[in-house]
PDB file of C-alpha atoms in Angstrom:
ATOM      1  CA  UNK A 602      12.430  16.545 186.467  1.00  0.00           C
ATOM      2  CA  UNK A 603       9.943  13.850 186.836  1.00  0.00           C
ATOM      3  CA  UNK A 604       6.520  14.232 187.963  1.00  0.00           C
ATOM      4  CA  UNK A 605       5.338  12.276 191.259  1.00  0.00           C
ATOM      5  CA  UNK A 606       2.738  10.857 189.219  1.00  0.00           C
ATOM      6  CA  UNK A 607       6.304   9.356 187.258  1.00  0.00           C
ATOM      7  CA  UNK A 608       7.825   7.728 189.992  1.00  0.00           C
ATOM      8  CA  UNK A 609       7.457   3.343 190.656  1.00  0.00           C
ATOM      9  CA  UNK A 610       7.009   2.336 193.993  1.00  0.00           C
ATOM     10  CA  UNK A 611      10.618   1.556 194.392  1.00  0.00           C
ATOM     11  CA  UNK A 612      11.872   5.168 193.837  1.00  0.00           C
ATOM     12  CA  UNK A 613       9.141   6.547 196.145  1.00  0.00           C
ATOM     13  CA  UNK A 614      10.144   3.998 198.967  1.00  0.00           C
ATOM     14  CA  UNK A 615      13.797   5.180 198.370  1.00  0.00           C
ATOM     15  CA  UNK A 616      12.568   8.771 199.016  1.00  0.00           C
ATOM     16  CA  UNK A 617      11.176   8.165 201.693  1.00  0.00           C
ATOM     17  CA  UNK A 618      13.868   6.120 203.473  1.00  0.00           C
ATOM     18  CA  UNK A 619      15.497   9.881 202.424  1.00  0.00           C
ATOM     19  CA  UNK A 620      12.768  11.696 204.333  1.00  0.00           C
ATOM     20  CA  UNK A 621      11.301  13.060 201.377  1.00  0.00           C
ATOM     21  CA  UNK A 622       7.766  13.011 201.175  1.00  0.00           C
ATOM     22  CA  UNK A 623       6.180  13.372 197.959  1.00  0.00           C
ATOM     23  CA  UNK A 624       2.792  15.286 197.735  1.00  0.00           C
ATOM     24  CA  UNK A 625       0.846  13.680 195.533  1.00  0.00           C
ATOM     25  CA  UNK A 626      -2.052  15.603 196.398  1.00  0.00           C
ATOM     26  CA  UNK A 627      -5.844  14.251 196.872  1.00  0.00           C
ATOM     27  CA  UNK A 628      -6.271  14.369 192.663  1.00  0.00           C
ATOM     28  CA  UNK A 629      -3.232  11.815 192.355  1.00  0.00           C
ATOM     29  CA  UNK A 630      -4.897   9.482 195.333  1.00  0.00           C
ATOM     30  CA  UNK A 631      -8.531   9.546 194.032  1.00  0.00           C
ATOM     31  CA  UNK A 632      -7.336   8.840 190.380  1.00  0.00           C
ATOM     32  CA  UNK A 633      -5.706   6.225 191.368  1.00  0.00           C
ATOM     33  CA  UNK A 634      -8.697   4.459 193.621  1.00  0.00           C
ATOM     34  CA  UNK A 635     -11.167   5.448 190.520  1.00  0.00           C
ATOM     35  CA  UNK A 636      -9.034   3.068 188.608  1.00  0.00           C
ATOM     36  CA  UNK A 637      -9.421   0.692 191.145  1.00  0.00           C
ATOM     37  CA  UNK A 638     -12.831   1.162 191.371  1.00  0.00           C
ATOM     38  CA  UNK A 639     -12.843   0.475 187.747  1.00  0.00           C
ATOM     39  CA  UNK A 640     -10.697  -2.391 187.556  1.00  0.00           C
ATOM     40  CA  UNK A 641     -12.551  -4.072 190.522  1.00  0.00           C
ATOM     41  CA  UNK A 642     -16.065  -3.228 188.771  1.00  0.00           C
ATOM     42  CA  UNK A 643     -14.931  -5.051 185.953  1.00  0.00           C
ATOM     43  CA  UNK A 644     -12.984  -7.865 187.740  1.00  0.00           C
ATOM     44  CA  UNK A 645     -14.581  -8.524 190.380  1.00  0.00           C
ATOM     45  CA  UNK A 646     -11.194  -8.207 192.640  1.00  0.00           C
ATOM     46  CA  UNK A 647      -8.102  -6.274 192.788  1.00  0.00           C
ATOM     47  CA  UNK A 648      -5.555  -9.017 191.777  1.00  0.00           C
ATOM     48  CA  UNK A 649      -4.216  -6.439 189.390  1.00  0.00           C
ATOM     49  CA  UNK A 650      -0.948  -7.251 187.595  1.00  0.00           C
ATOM     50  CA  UNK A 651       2.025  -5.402 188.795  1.00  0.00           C
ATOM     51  CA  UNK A 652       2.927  -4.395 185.091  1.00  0.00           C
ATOM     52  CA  UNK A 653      -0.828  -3.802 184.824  1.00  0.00           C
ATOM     53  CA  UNK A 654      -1.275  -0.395 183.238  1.00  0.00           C
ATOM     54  CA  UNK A 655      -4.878   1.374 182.542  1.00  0.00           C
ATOM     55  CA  UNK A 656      -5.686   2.076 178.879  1.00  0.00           C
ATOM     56  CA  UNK A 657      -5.611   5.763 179.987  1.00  0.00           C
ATOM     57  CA  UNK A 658      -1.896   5.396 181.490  1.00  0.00           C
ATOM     58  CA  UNK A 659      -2.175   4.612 185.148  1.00  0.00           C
ATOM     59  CA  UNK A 660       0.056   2.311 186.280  1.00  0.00           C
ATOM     60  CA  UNK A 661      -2.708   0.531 188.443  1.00  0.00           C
ATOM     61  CA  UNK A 662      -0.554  -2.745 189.488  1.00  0.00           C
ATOM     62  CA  UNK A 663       2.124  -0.586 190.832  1.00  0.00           C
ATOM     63  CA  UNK A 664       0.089   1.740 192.812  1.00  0.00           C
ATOM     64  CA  UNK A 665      -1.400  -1.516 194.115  1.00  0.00           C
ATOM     65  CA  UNK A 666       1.760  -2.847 195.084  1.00  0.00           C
ATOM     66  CA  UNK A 667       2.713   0.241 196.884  1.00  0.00           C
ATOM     67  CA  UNK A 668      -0.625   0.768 198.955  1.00  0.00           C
ATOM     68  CA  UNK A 669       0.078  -2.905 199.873  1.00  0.00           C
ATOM     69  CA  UNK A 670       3.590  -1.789 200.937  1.00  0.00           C
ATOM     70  CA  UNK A 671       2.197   1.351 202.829  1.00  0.00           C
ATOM     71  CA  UNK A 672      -0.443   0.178 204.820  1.00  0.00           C
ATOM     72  CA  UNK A 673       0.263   0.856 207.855  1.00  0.00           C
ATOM     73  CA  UNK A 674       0.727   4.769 207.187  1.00  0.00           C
ATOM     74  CA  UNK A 675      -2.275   5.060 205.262  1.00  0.00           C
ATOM     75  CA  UNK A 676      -5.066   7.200 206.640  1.00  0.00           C
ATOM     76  CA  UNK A 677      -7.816   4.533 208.173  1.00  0.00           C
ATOM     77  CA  UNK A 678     -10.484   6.250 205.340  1.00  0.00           C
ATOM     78  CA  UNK A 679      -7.965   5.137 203.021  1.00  0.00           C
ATOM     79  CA  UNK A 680      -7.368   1.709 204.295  1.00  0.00           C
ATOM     80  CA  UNK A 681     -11.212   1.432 204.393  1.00  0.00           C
ATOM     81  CA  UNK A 682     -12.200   2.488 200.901  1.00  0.00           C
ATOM     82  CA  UNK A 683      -9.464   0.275 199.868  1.00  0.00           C
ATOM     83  CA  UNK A 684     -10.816  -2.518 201.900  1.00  0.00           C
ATOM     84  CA  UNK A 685     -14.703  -1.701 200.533  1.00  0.00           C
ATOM     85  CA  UNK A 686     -13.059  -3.186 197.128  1.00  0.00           C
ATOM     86  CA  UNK A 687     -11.937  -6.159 198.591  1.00  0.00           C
ATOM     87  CA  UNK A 688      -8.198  -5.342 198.601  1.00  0.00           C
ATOM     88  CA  UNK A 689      -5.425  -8.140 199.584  1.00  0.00           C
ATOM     89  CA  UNK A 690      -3.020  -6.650 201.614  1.00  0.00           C
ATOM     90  CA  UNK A 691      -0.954  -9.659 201.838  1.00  0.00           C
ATOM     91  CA  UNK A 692      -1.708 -11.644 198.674  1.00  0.00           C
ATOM     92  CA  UNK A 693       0.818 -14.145 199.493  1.00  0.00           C
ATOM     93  CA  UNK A 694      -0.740 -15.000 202.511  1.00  0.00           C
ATOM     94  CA  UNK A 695      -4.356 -15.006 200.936  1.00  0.00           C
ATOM     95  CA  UNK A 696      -3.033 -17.649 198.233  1.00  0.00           C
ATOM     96  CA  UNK A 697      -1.423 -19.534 201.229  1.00  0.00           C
ATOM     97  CA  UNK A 698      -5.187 -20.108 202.933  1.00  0.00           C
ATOM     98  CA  UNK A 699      -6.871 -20.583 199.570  1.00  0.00           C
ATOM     99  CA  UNK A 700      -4.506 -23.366 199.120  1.00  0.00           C
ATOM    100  CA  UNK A 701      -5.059 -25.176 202.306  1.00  0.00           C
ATOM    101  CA  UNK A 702      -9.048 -24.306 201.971  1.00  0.00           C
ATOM    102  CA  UNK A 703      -8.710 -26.339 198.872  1.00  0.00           C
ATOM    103  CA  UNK A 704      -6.453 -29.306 200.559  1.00  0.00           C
ATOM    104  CA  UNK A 705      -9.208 -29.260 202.823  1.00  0.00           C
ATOM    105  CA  UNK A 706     -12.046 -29.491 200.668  1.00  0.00           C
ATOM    106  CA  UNK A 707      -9.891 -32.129 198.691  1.00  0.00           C
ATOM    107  CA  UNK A 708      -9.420 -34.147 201.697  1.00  0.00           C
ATOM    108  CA  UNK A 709     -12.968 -34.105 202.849  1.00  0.00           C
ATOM    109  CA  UNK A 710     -14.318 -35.490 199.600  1.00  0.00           C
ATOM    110  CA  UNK A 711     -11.707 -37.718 198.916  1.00  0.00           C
ATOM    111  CA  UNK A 712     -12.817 -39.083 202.098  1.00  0.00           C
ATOM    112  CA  UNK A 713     -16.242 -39.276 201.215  1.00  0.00           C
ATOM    113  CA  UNK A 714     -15.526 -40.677 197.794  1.00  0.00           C
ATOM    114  CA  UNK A 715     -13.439 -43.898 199.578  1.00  0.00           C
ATOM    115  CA  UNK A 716     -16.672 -44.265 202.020  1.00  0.00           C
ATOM    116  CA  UNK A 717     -18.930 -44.731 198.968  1.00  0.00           C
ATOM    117  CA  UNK A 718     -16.527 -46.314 196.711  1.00  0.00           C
ATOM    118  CA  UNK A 719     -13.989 -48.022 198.669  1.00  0.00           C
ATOM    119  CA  UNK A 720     -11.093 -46.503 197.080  1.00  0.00           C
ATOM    120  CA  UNK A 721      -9.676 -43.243 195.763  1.00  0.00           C
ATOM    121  CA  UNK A 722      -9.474 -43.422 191.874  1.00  0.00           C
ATOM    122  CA  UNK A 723     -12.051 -41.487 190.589  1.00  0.00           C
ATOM    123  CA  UNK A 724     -12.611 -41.080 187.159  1.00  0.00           C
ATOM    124  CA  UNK A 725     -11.089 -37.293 185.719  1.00  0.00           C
ATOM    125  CA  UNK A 726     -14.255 -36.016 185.121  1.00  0.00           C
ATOM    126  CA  UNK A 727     -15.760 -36.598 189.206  1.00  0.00           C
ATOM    127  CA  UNK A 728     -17.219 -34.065 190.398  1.00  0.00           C
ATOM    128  CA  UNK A 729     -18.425 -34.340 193.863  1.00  0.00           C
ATOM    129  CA  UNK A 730     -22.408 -33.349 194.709  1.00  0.00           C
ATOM    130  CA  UNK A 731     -21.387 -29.851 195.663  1.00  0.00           C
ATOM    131  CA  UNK A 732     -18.981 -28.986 192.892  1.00  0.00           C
ATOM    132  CA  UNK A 733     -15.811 -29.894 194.097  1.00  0.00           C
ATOM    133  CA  UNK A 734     -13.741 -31.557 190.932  1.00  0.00           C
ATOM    134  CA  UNK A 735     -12.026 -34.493 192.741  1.00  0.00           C
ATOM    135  CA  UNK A 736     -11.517 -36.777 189.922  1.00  0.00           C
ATOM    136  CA  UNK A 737      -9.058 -33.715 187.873  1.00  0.00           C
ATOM    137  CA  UNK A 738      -7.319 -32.763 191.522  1.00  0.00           C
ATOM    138  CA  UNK A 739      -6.292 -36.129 191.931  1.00  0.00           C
ATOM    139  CA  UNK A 740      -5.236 -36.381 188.036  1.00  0.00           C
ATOM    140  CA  UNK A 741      -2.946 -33.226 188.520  1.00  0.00           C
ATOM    141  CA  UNK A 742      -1.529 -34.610 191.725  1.00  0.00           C
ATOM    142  CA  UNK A 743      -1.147 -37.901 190.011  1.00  0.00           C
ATOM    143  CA  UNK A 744       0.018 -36.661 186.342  1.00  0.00           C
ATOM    144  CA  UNK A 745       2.139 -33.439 187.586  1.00  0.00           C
ATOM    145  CA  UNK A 746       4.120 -34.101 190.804  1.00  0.00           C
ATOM    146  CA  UNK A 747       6.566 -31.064 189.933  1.00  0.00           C
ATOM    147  CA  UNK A 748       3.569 -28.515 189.296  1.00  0.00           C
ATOM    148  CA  UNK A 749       1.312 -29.567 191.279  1.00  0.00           C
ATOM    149  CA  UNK A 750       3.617 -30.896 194.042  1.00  0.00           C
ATOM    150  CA  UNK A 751       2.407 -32.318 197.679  1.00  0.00           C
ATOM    151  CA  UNK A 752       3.986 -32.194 200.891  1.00  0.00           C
ATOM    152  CA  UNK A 753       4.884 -35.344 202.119  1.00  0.00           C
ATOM    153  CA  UNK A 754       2.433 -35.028 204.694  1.00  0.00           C
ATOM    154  CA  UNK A 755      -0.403 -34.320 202.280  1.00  0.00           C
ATOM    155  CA  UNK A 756       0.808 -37.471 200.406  1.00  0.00           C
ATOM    156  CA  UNK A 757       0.373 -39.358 203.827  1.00  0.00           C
ATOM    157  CA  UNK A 758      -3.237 -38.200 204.192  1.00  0.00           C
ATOM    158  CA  UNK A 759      -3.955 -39.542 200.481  1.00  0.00           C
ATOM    159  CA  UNK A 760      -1.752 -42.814 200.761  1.00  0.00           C
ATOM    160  CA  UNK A 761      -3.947 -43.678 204.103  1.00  0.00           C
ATOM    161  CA  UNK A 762      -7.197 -43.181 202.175  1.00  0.00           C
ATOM    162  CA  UNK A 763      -5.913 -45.295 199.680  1.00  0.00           C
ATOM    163  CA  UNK A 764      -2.224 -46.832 199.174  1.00  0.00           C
ATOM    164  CA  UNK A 765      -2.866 -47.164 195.370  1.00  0.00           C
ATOM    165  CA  UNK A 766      -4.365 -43.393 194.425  1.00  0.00           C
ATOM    166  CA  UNK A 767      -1.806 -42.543 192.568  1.00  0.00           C
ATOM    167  CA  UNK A 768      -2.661 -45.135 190.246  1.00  0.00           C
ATOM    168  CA  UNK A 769      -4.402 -44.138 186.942  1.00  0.00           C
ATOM    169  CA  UNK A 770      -8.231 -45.090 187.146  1.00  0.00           C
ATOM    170  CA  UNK A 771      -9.575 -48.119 186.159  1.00  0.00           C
ATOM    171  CA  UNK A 772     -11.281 -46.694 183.524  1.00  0.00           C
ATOM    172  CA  UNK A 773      -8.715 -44.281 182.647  1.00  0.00           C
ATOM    173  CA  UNK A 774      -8.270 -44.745 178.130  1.00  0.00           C
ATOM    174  CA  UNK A 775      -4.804 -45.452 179.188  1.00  0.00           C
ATOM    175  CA  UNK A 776      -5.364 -48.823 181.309  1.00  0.00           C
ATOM    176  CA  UNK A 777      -8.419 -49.961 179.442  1.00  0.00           C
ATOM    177  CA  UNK A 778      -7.817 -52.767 177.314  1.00  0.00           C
ATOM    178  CA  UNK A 779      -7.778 -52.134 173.631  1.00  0.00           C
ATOM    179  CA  UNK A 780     -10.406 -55.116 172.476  1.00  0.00           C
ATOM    180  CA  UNK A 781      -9.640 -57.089 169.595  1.00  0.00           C
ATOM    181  CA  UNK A 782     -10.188 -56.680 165.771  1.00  0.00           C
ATOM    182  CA  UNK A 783     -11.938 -59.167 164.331  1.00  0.00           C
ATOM    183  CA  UNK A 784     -10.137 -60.425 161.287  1.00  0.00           C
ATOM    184  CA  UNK A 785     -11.868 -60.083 158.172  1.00  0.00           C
ATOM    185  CA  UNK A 786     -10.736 -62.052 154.921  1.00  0.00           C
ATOM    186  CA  UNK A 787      -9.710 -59.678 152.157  1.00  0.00           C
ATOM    187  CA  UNK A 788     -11.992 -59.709 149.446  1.00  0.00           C
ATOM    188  CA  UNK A 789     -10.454 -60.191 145.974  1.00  0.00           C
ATOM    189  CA  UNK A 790     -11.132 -57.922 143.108  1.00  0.00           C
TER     190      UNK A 790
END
């Protein structure tokens, strides 16, 4: 028989829907979070992998997966020592604000760059005074519409700043003109 430690997330949550509850103990819980703790103390977040394993065998993405899945029947010292590490309950809502905190930002300085500039093809390289990096955004959006993809109202925000930002840069290597070799006789030997 397998030990709890053993069992994924899935076959837990199957227990459960059973009625089983499986005792993990306090030992299994607080080996768990001290891998946490680790991976966080070396990360800086707990974005861990759901394959993610420890190098001492604990399968740290899964347990992260299922505390995610579990929250609400966590004990609240649980929840908080979790949240102390800066867990994401919801990651998928967490990368759907970061997102539109960066359309924002984007928006804001591509405004800012058409007020000083009067129009919205900024060299790749642009950075903006506080360290936004307008010039690639607008190269990805430009370059990649399949991976970096925009709404069509996002496009409408951008075509109102400027109808032609989609355009490569003036200066872009690909538009500049290639000047002209001067012709030099061949010498004779």
């Amino acid at each position: 028989m397998r030990t709890a430690d053993a069992l994924t997330a899935k076959q837990r949550g199957e227990l459960a829907m059973l009625g089983m509850q499986i005792n993990d103990g306090p030992s299994a819980w607080e080996r768990y979070y001290a891998a946490a703790a680790a991976f966080h103390h070396e990360h800086g977040h707990l974005k861990v992998p759901v394959a993610y394993v420890t190098p001492n065998g604990i399968r740290l993405g899964t347990w992260i997966r299922f505390m995610r899945a579990t929250r609400d029947s966590l004990p609240e010292r649980k929840r908080q020592r979790l949240d102390a590490l800066n867990m994401i309950w919801k990651p998928r809502q967490e990368a759907a604000k970061a997102r539109q905190a960066d359309w924002e930002a984007a928006v804001a300085a591509a405004t800012a760059y058409v007020q000083d500039h009067g129009h919205l093809r900024p060299l790749t390289r642009y950075v903006t005074s506080d360290g936004y990096p307008l010039g690639r955004r607008l190269s990805r959006w430009r370059s990649s519409p399949l991976s970096h993809p925009l709404t069509a109202a996002q496009r409408a925000v951008l075509d109102a700043l400027d109808p032609d930002w989609a355009q490569p840069s003036q200066s872009s290597p690909l538009t500049r003109p290639v000047p002209e070799m001067a012709h030099h006789p061949r010498r004779s030997s």
